[in-house]
CSV table of C-alpha atoms (C1' of nucleotides) in Angstrom, one decimal:
chain,number,residue,atom,x,y,z
A,1,UNK,CA,-25.7,-34.7,53.5
A,2,UNK,CA,-25.0,-34.1,50.0
A,3,UNK,CA,-22.6,-31.8,48.6
A,4,UNK,CA,-23.3,-28.3,47.2
A,5,UNK,CA,-21.3,-25.6,45.7
A,6,UNK,CA,-20.6,-22.8,47.8
A,7,UNK,CA,-18.5,-19.4,47.4
A,8,UNK,CA,-15.6,-18.6,49.4
A,9,UNK,CA,-14.1,-15.1,50.1
A,10,UNK,CA,-11.1,-15.2,51.7
A,11,UNK,CA,-9.7,-11.6,52.8
A,12,UNK,CA,-6.2,-11.7,54.2
A,13,UNK,CA,-6.0,-10.2,58.3
A,14,UNK,CA,-4.5,-6.2,58.0
A,15,UNK,CA,-2.5,-7.6,55.4
A,16,UNK,CA,0.5,-5.4,54.8
A,17,UNK,CA,1.0,-4.7,58.6
A,18,UNK,CA,1.1,-8.4,59.1
A,19,UNK,CA,3.6,-8.8,56.7
A,20,UNK,CA,5.5,-6.3,58.1
A,21,UNK,CA,5.1,-7.7,61.3
A,22,UNK,CA,6.0,-11.5,60.4
A,23,UNK,CA,9.5,-9.7,58.9
A,24,UNK,CA,10.1,-7.6,62.0
A,25,UNK,CA,8.7,-9.1,65.1
A,26,UNK,CA,9.3,-6.6,67.6
A,27,UNK,CA,6.6,-4.7,66.1
A,28,UNK,CA,3.9,-7.4,67.3
A,29,UNK,CA,1.2,-5.0,69.0
A,30,UNK,CA,2.5,-1.7,68.1
A,31,UNK,CA,0.5,1.3,65.6
A,32,UNK,CA,1.8,0.7,62.8
A,33,UNK,CA,1.3,2.6,59.5
A,34,UNK,CA,2.1,1.7,55.8
A,35,UNK,CA,2.3,4.6,53.3
A,36,UNK,CA,3.9,6.4,50.4
A,37,UNK,CA,7.8,6.3,51.5
A,38,UNK,CA,7.7,6.2,54.8
A,39,UNK,CA,7.5,10.2,55.6
A,40,UNK,CA,5.0,11.4,56.9
A,41,UNK,CA,6.2,14.8,55.7
A,42,UNK,CA,5.6,13.8,52.0
A,43,UNK,CA,2.8,14.2,49.9
A,44,UNK,CA,1.7,10.9,50.3
A,45,UNK,CA,-1.2,8.8,51.6
A,46,UNK,CA,-2.2,6.1,54.0
A,47,UNK,CA,-1.9,2.3,52.4
A,48,UNK,CA,-3.4,0.5,55.3
A,49,UNK,CA,-3.4,0.7,59.3
A,50,UNK,CA,-2.3,-2.8,62.0
A,51,UNK,CA,-5.2,-2.6,64.0
A,52,UNK,CA,-3.5,-0.3,66.7
A,53,UNK,CA,-3.5,2.4,64.6
A,54,UNK,CA,-7.2,2.1,63.5
A,55,UNK,CA,-8.4,2.1,66.8
A,56,UNK,CA,-6.9,5.8,66.6
A,57,UNK,CA,-8.9,6.9,63.5
A,58,UNK,CA,-6.3,6.1,60.6
A,59,UNK,CA,-7.8,4.9,57.4
A,60,UNK,CA,-6.6,3.9,54.5
A,61,UNK,CA,-7.0,6.9,52.2
A,62,UNK,CA,-5.9,9.5,54.7
A,63,UNK,CA,-3.0,11.7,54.5
A,64,UNK,CA,0.3,10.0,55.8
A,65,UNK,CA,0.5,13.3,57.9
A,66,UNK,CA,-2.7,13.6,59.2
A,67,UNK,CA,-2.3,10.0,60.3
A,68,UNK,CA,1.0,11.1,61.9
A,69,UNK,CA,-0.6,13.6,63.8
A,70,UNK,CA,-3.2,11.4,65.6
A,71,UNK,CA,-1.0,8.1,66.4
A,72,UNK,CA,2.2,10.0,67.5
A,73,UNK,CA,3.8,6.8,68.6
A,74,UNK,CA,3.2,5.1,65.3
A,75,UNK,CA,5.5,3.3,63.6
A,76,UNK,CA,5.9,4.5,59.7
A,77,UNK,CA,6.5,2.6,57.2
A,78,UNK,CA,7.3,2.6,53.5
A,79,UNK,CA,5.5,0.6,50.8
A,80,UNK,CA,7.1,-2.2,49.7
A,81,UNK,CA,5.5,-3.9,47.0
A,82,UNK,CA,7.8,-6.8,46.3
A,83,UNK,CA,7.4,-8.1,49.9
A,84,UNK,CA,3.9,-8.4,49.8
A,85,UNK,CA,3.5,-9.8,46.0
A,86,UNK,CA,5.3,-12.6,47.6
A,87,UNK,CA,3.2,-12.9,50.7
A,88,UNK,CA,0.6,-13.2,48.4
A,89,UNK,CA,2.1,-15.6,46.0
A,90,UNK,CA,2.5,-17.8,48.8
A,91,UNK,CA,-1.5,-17.7,50.2
A,92,UNK,CA,-2.9,-17.7,46.8
A,93,UNK,CA,-0.8,-20.7,45.8
A,94,UNK,CA,-2.2,-22.3,48.4
A,95,UNK,CA,-5.6,-21.7,48.0
A,96,UNK,CA,-5.7,-23.5,44.5
A,97,UNK,CA,-3.8,-26.6,46.9
A,98,UNK,CA,-6.9,-27.3,48.4
A,99,UNK,CA,-9.0,-29.9,47.6
A,100,UNK,CA,-11.4,-29.3,43.9
A,101,UNK,CA,-11.3,-25.2,44.9
A,102,UNK,CA,-11.5,-23.0,42.0
A,103,UNK,CA,-9.5,-20.0,43.1
A,104,UNK,CA,-10.2,-16.3,41.7
A,105,UNK,CA,-8.1,-13.5,42.7
A,106,UNK,CA,-9.4,-10.4,43.7
A,107,UNK,CA,-6.2,-8.7,44.5
A,108,UNK,CA,-3.6,-9.1,46.6
A,109,UNK,CA,-5.2,-10.0,49.4
A,110,UNK,CA,-8.4,-11.7,48.5
A,111,UNK,CA,-10.1,-14.2,46.4
A,112,UNK,CA,-13.2,-16.1,45.7
A,113,UNK,CA,-12.8,-20.1,46.4
A,114,UNK,CA,-15.6,-21.8,45.2
A,115,UNK,CA,-16.4,-25.3,46.0
A,116,UNK,CA,-18.6,-28.1,46.8
A,117,UNK,CA,-19.2,-29.1,49.9
A,118,UNK,CA,-21.4,-30.7,52.8
A,119,UNK,CA,-19.6,-28.1,55.5
A,120,UNK,CA,-19.0,-25.4,54.3
A,121,UNK,CA,-17.8,-23.4,57.5
A,122,UNK,CA,-15.5,-26.7,58.1
A,123,UNK,CA,-13.5,-26.1,54.9
A,124,UNK,CA,-13.4,-22.6,55.3
A,125,UNK,CA,-11.6,-23.7,58.5
A,126,UNK,CA,-9.5,-25.7,56.9
A,127,UNK,CA,-8.3,-23.3,54.6
A,128,UNK,CA,-7.6,-20.8,57.4
A,129,UNK,CA,-5.7,-23.7,58.9
A,130,UNK,CA,-3.4,-24.3,55.6
A,131,UNK,CA,-3.0,-20.3,55.3
A,132,UNK,CA,-1.2,-19.8,58.4
A,133,UNK,CA,0.5,-22.7,58.3
A,134,UNK,CA,2.0,-21.9,55.0
A,135,UNK,CA,2.5,-17.7,55.5
A,136,UNK,CA,1.8,-17.3,59.0
A,137,UNK,CA,-0.8,-14.7,58.0
A,138,UNK,CA,-4.4,-15.2,59.3
A,139,UNK,CA,-7.6,-14.5,57.1
A,140,UNK,CA,-11.0,-14.7,57.7
A,141,UNK,CA,-13.4,-16.3,55.1
A,142,UNK,CA,-17.0,-15.1,54.1
A,143,UNK,CA,-19.3,-18.3,52.8
A,144,UNK,CA,-22.6,-17.4,50.5
A,145,UNK,CA,-24.2,-18.2,48.1
A,146,UNK,CA,-23.8,-15.3,46.1
A,147,UNK,CA,-20.4,-13.9,45.3
A,148,UNK,CA,-21.9,-10.1,46.9
A,149,UNK,CA,-23.1,-12.3,49.8
A,150,UNK,CA,-20.0,-13.9,50.4
A,151,UNK,CA,-17.6,-11.1,50.0
A,152,UNK,CA,-20.0,-9.3,52.6
A,153,UNK,CA,-20.1,-12.0,55.3
A,154,UNK,CA,-16.2,-11.9,55.8
A,155,UNK,CA,-16.7,-8.6,56.8
A,156,UNK,CA,-18.9,-9.9,60.4
A,157,UNK,CA,-16.0,-12.8,60.4
A,158,UNK,CA,-12.8,-10.2,61.1
A,159,UNK,CA,-11.1,-11.3,62.0
A,160,UNK,CA,-9.6,-14.7,62.1
A,161,UNK,CA,-13.0,-16.0,61.6
A,162,UNK,CA,-16.0,-17.4,59.6
A,163,UNK,CA,-19.4,-16.1,58.8
A,164,UNK,CA,-21.9,-17.4,56.4
A,165,UNK,CA,-24.5,-15.2,54.8
A,166,UNK,CA,-27.5,-16.9,52.0
A,167,UNK,CA,-30.9,-16.1,50.9
A,168,UNK,CA,-31.7,-17.6,54.3
A,169,UNK,CA,-30.2,-14.8,56.6
A,170,UNK,CA,-29.0,-11.9,54.0
A,171,UNK,CA,-32.1,-9.3,55.2
A,172,UNK,CA,-32.0,-10.9,58.6
A,173,UNK,CA,-28.1,-9.6,59.2
A,174,UNK,CA,-28.1,-6.6,56.0
A,175,UNK,CA,-31.9,-5.2,56.6
A,176,UNK,CA,-31.0,-2.5,59.1
A,177,UNK,CA,-28.0,-1.5,57.6
A,178,UNK,CA,-27.1,1.5,55.2
A,179,UNK,CA,-26.5,1.2,51.8
A,180,UNK,CA,-22.9,1.6,52.0
A,181,UNK,CA,-21.8,-1.5,53.7
A,182,UNK,CA,-22.7,-3.1,50.2
A,183,UNK,CA,-19.6,-3.8,47.9
A,184,UNK,CA,-19.6,-1.3,44.9
A,185,UNK,CA,-22.1,1.5,46.8
A,186,UNK,CA,-19.7,4.2,47.8
A,187,UNK,CA,-21.1,7.7,49.5
A,188,UNK,CA,-22.3,9.3,46.7
A,189,UNK,CA,-24.3,5.9,45.6
A,190,UNK,CA,-25.3,5.8,48.6
A,191,UNK,CA,-26.1,9.4,48.8
A,192,UNK,CA,-27.8,9.6,46.1
A,193,UNK,CA,-30.1,6.6,47.1
A,194,UNK,CA,-31.0,8.4,50.2
A,195,UNK,CA,-33.0,10.9,48.1
A,196,UNK,CA,-35.0,8.1,46.5
A,197,UNK,CA,-36.6,7.4,50.2
A,198,UNK,CA,-34.0,4.4,50.5
A,199,UNK,CA,-31.6,3.9,52.6
A,200,UNK,CA,-31.1,0.9,54.3
A,201,UNK,CA,-30.6,-2.2,52.4
A,202,UNK,CA,-34.3,-3.6,53.3
A,203,UNK,CA,-35.4,-0.7,51.1
A,204,UNK,CA,-33.0,-0.8,48.2
A,205,UNK,CA,-33.9,-4.7,48.2
A,206,UNK,CA,-37.8,-4.0,48.2
A,207,UNK,CA,-37.0,-1.4,45.4
A,208,UNK,CA,-38.8,-2.1,41.8
A,209,UNK,CA,-35.4,-2.1,39.2
A,210,UNK,CA,-37.3,-0.1,37.1
A,211,UNK,CA,-37.7,2.9,39.7
A,212,UNK,CA,-33.8,3.3,39.8
A,213,UNK,CA,-33.4,3.5,36.4
A,214,UNK,CA,-34.1,7.3,35.8
A,215,UNK,CA,-31.4,8.4,38.1
A,216,UNK,CA,-28.9,5.8,37.6
A,217,UNK,CA,-29.0,4.6,34.0
A,218,UNK,CA,-29.9,1.0,32.7
A,219,UNK,CA,-27.4,-1.2,34.0
A,220,UNK,CA,-27.2,0.9,36.9
A,221,UNK,CA,-30.4,1.0,38.6
A,222,UNK,CA,-31.1,-2.6,38.1
A,223,UNK,CA,-27.8,-3.9,39.5
A,224,UNK,CA,-28.3,-2.0,42.9
A,225,UNK,CA,-31.1,-3.2,43.2
A,226,UNK,CA,-29.8,-6.7,42.9
A,227,UNK,CA,-27.3,-5.8,45.3
A,228,UNK,CA,-29.7,-5.0,47.6
A,229,UNK,CA,-31.0,-8.3,47.4
A,230,UNK,CA,-27.6,-9.9,47.4
A,231,UNK,CA,-27.8,-12.0,44.5
A,232,UNK,CA,-25.8,-12.4,41.8
A,233,UNK,CA,-23.3,-14.6,39.9
A,234,UNK,CA,-22.8,-17.6,41.9
A,235,UNK,CA,-19.8,-19.1,40.5
A,236,UNK,CA,-16.1,-18.4,40.6
A,237,UNK,CA,-14.3,-17.7,37.9
A,238,UNK,CA,-10.5,-19.5,37.0
A,239,UNK,CA,-9.7,-17.9,34.0
A,240,UNK,CA,-6.7,-15.5,33.8
A,241,UNK,CA,-7.0,-11.9,33.8
A,242,UNK,CA,-5.8,-10.0,31.6
A,243,UNK,CA,-5.6,-6.3,31.9
A,244,UNK,CA,-7.0,-3.4,29.9
A,245,UNK,CA,-4.0,-1.1,30.2
A,246,UNK,CA,-1.7,0.0,32.3
A,247,UNK,CA,-1.2,3.4,33.8
A,248,UNK,CA,1.4,5.7,36.0
A,249,UNK,CA,1.1,8.6,37.5
A,250,UNK,CA,2.9,10.8,39.9
A,251,UNK,CA,2.5,13.1,42.9
A,252,UNK,CA,5.0,16.0,42.8
A,253,UNK,CA,6.1,17.3,46.2
A,254,UNK,CA,6.5,19.7,44.5
A,255,UNK,CA,4.2,21.2,42.0
A,256,UNK,CA,5.3,21.9,38.2
A,257,UNK,CA,5.1,25.1,37.3
A,258,UNK,CA,6.9,25.5,34.3
A,259,UNK,CA,6.3,23.5,30.3
A,260,UNK,CA,9.8,21.9,30.6
A,261,UNK,CA,9.2,21.0,33.7
A,262,UNK,CA,6.4,19.4,32.2
A,263,UNK,CA,7.7,18.3,29.4
A,264,UNK,CA,10.5,16.3,31.2
A,265,UNK,CA,8.0,14.4,33.0
A,266,UNK,CA,5.4,13.4,30.5
A,267,UNK,CA,8.4,11.9,29.1
A,268,UNK,CA,9.5,10.0,31.9
A,269,UNK,CA,6.0,9.1,33.2
A,270,UNK,CA,5.0,7.2,28.9
A,271,UNK,CA,8.5,5.5,29.0
A,272,UNK,CA,7.4,4.2,32.0
A,273,UNK,CA,4.0,3.0,30.9
A,274,UNK,CA,6.0,1.6,27.9
A,275,UNK,CA,7.8,-0.6,29.5
A,276,UNK,CA,4.6,-1.9,31.6
A,277,UNK,CA,3.3,-3.0,27.9
A,278,UNK,CA,6.0,-3.7,26.3
A,279,UNK,CA,6.5,-6.6,29.2
A,280,UNK,CA,3.0,-8.1,27.7
A,281,UNK,CA,3.5,-7.5,24.0
A,282,UNK,CA,0.3,-5.8,23.2
A,283,UNK,CA,-0.5,-2.6,21.5
A,284,UNK,CA,-1.6,0.5,22.8
A,285,UNK,CA,-4.9,1.4,21.1
A,286,UNK,CA,-5.7,4.6,23.0
A,287,UNK,CA,-3.8,7.2,25.3
A,288,UNK,CA,-5.1,9.3,28.4
A,289,UNK,CA,-3.2,11.1,30.3
A,290,UNK,CA,-4.6,13.2,33.5
A,291,UNK,CA,-3.7,16.1,35.2
A,292,UNK,CA,-4.2,17.8,38.5
A,293,UNK,CA,-4.0,21.0,38.4
A,294,UNK,CA,-3.1,22.4,41.9
A,295,UNK,CA,-4.6,22.1,44.7
A,296,UNK,CA,-7.3,20.0,43.6
A,297,UNK,CA,-8.5,20.5,39.7
A,298,UNK,CA,-8.8,17.4,37.5
A,299,UNK,CA,-8.7,17.3,33.9
A,300,UNK,CA,-8.1,14.5,31.4
A,301,UNK,CA,-7.3,14.2,27.7
A,302,UNK,CA,-8.0,10.9,25.7
A,303,UNK,CA,-7.1,9.9,22.2
A,304,UNK,CA,-7.2,6.7,20.4
A,305,UNK,CA,-4.3,6.3,18.6
A,306,UNK,CA,-3.5,3.5,15.9
A,307,UNK,CA,-2.3,0.2,17.4
A,308,UNK,CA,0.9,0.5,15.7
A,309,UNK,CA,2.4,3.0,16.5
A,310,UNK,CA,5.8,3.2,18.3
A,311,UNK,CA,7.4,4.0,21.2
A,312,UNK,CA,8.5,7.7,19.4
A,313,UNK,CA,5.5,7.7,18.0
A,314,UNK,CA,3.2,7.0,21.1
A,315,UNK,CA,5.7,9.8,23.0
A,316,UNK,CA,4.8,12.2,20.3
A,317,UNK,CA,1.0,11.7,21.1
A,318,UNK,CA,1.4,12.0,24.3
A,319,UNK,CA,2.9,15.2,23.7
A,320,UNK,CA,-0.5,16.2,21.3
A,321,UNK,CA,-2.2,15.2,24.3
A,322,UNK,CA,-0.5,17.6,26.4
A,323,UNK,CA,-0.7,20.2,24.4
A,324,UNK,CA,-4.5,21.1,25.6
A,325,UNK,CA,-2.8,21.4,29.4
A,326,UNK,CA,-3.7,25.4,30.9
A,327,UNK,CA,-0.5,27.2,30.3
A,328,UNK,CA,0.2,29.0,33.9
A,329,UNK,CA,-1.0,26.8,36.0
A,330,UNK,CA,0.4,25.1,38.7
A,331,UNK,CA,0.4,21.1,38.3
A,332,UNK,CA,0.4,19.2,41.2
A,333,UNK,CA,0.0,15.0,38.8
A,334,UNK,CA,0.5,13.7,36.3
A,335,UNK,CA,-1.1,10.3,35.0
A,336,UNK,CA,-0.6,8.6,31.6
A,337,UNK,CA,-2.8,5.2,30.9
A,338,UNK,CA,-2.3,3.0,27.9
A,339,UNK,CA,-5.5,1.0,26.3
A,340,UNK,CA,-4.6,-2.4,25.1
A,341,UNK,CA,-7.2,-4.4,22.6
A,342,UNK,CA,-8.5,-7.3,25.0
A,343,UNK,CA,-9.1,-10.8,23.4
A,344,UNK,CA,-13.2,-11.4,23.2
A,345,UNK,CA,-12.7,-14.2,25.6
A,346,UNK,CA,-10.8,-12.5,28.0
A,347,UNK,CA,-12.4,-12.0,31.9
A,348,UNK,CA,-14.8,-9.4,32.6
A,349,UNK,CA,-13.2,-7.2,35.6
A,350,UNK,CA,-12.1,-8.1,38.4
A,351,UNK,CA,-14.6,-5.7,40.7
A,352,UNK,CA,-17.9,-7.0,41.5
A,353,UNK,CA,-19.5,-3.3,39.6
A,354,UNK,CA,-21.8,-4.2,36.8
A,355,UNK,CA,-21.5,-6.9,34.0
A,356,UNK,CA,-22.0,-10.5,34.7
A,357,UNK,CA,-22.2,-10.4,38.5
B,1,DT,C1',3.1,21.9,51.9
B,2,DC,C1',-3.7,18.7,52.6
B,3,DT,C1',-5.0,14.9,49.5
B,4,DG,C1',-1.9,7.9,46.2
B,5,DG,C1',-1.4,4.9,42.4
B,6,DG,C1',-3.0,0.7,40.0
B,7,DG,C1',-7.1,-0.9,38.2
B,8,DT,C1',-12.4,-1.4,36.5
B,9,DC,C1',-17.2,-0.4,34.3
B,10,DC,C1',-21.1,3.4,33.2
B,11,DT,C1',-22.6,7.6,31.4
B,12,DA,C1',-23.4,11.5,28.7
B,13,DG,C1',-23.2,14.2,24.9
B,14,DG,C1',-21.7,15.3,20.8
B,15,DA,C1',-20.3,13.2,15.8
B,16,DC,C1',-20.5,11.1,12.1
B,17,DC,C1',-23.4,7.3,9.4
B,18,DC,C1',-27.7,5.6,7.0
C,1,DT,C1',-39.9,26.3,7.0
C,2,DC,C1',-39.0,22.4,9.2
C,3,DT,C1',-35.2,19.7,9.7
C,4,DG,C1',-36.9,12.5,12.5
C,5,DG,C1',-34.6,8.4,14.6
C,6,DG,C1',-31.7,4.8,15.5
C,7,DG,C1',-26.9,2.9,16.0
C,8,DT,C1',-22.4,4.0,16.7
C,9,DC,C1',-18.2,5.7,17.5
C,10,DC,C1',-15.3,9.0,21.0
C,11,DT,C1',-14.3,11.7,24.7
C,12,DA,C1',-14.6,13.3,29.3
C,13,DG,C1',-16.0,12.4,33.7
C,14,DG,C1',-17.5,9.7,37.6
C,15,DA,C1',-17.8,6.1,40.9
C,16,DC,C1',-16.1,2.3,43.1
C,17,DC,C1',-12.5,-0.7,44.8
C,18,DC,C1',-7.6,-2.9,46.5
DNA sequence: TCTGGGGTCCTAGGACCC
DNA sequence: TCTGGGGTCCTAGGACCC
């Protein structure tokens, strides 16, 4: 049989928890929750829970305090970015070492791999074996004829399995499922689709793209219809990703109350963002200040700035933006994002939404 | 003491220009 | 007394993903 092009989506199983178990084997089989500084009394959320902890209803994004309450015996660990990054790099290097593989990294623990083969399942098994041999980590692999189908397929392969999703079985497998299971459809959009009488993937697949434009706009409407069919790009793009910006944000363990506290926090936030930017040697062309007033209402203040601005000028601009902050309201979070100019040939974003996918 | 932190992209509406 | 229409840029707000 002739070689044909395939998209593989490789996704590490409970990645962060698995990395923690590797360096502390005695944790194997225990409910592990990783989040914040590992202190369930602090304002923080769960980054990852092991399968054992998930059985208690704990998932990522859940407040750490609540997660700890659900699993009294949980091992709660602080987030250790360095360790995960290092493990991730070993995984990605392993993928790039596979025969004729094109690798597009999507995050710490997942990547698309483009290949040409007559037997994608065999290739996928070889990838799993290589990753395990080099890192002691298990991964699941989705096989697809588009990026979207490969990505969705992985969920059916977990844990440590392989699953193939193509035009031939897409509707059989996905058609009866809620639209929220699609990559790029969340709670809000699935709710809006329901109001249009579209609850399942099959119904979305059958929708006329034009009919979705009034509700979702000229790009997103047709995009959702395409998503329902599992169609879209099928080319894995390994051109290096370039960040459009960098941001930092801090949730304060105690809400800030006075202007002096806010000023000091902004100064520190700005210097952290500028460090990240400086590491790339690119100018800053825009700033967005995010303010969460306690308990949870968020406002943003944005401004373009001249690309020639130096650190002092940028700090001045940040403080100007901050003059919009409403006096007298306690502040729970401050965030600052700095935007950088993009080279024309930069690869488009790393999420499935919109252009090119 | 409920609610992270780092990203991407789209949409709507107003300002401004021709 | 009537005040178009298209294009672009900017800001604010959302939605989603890992």
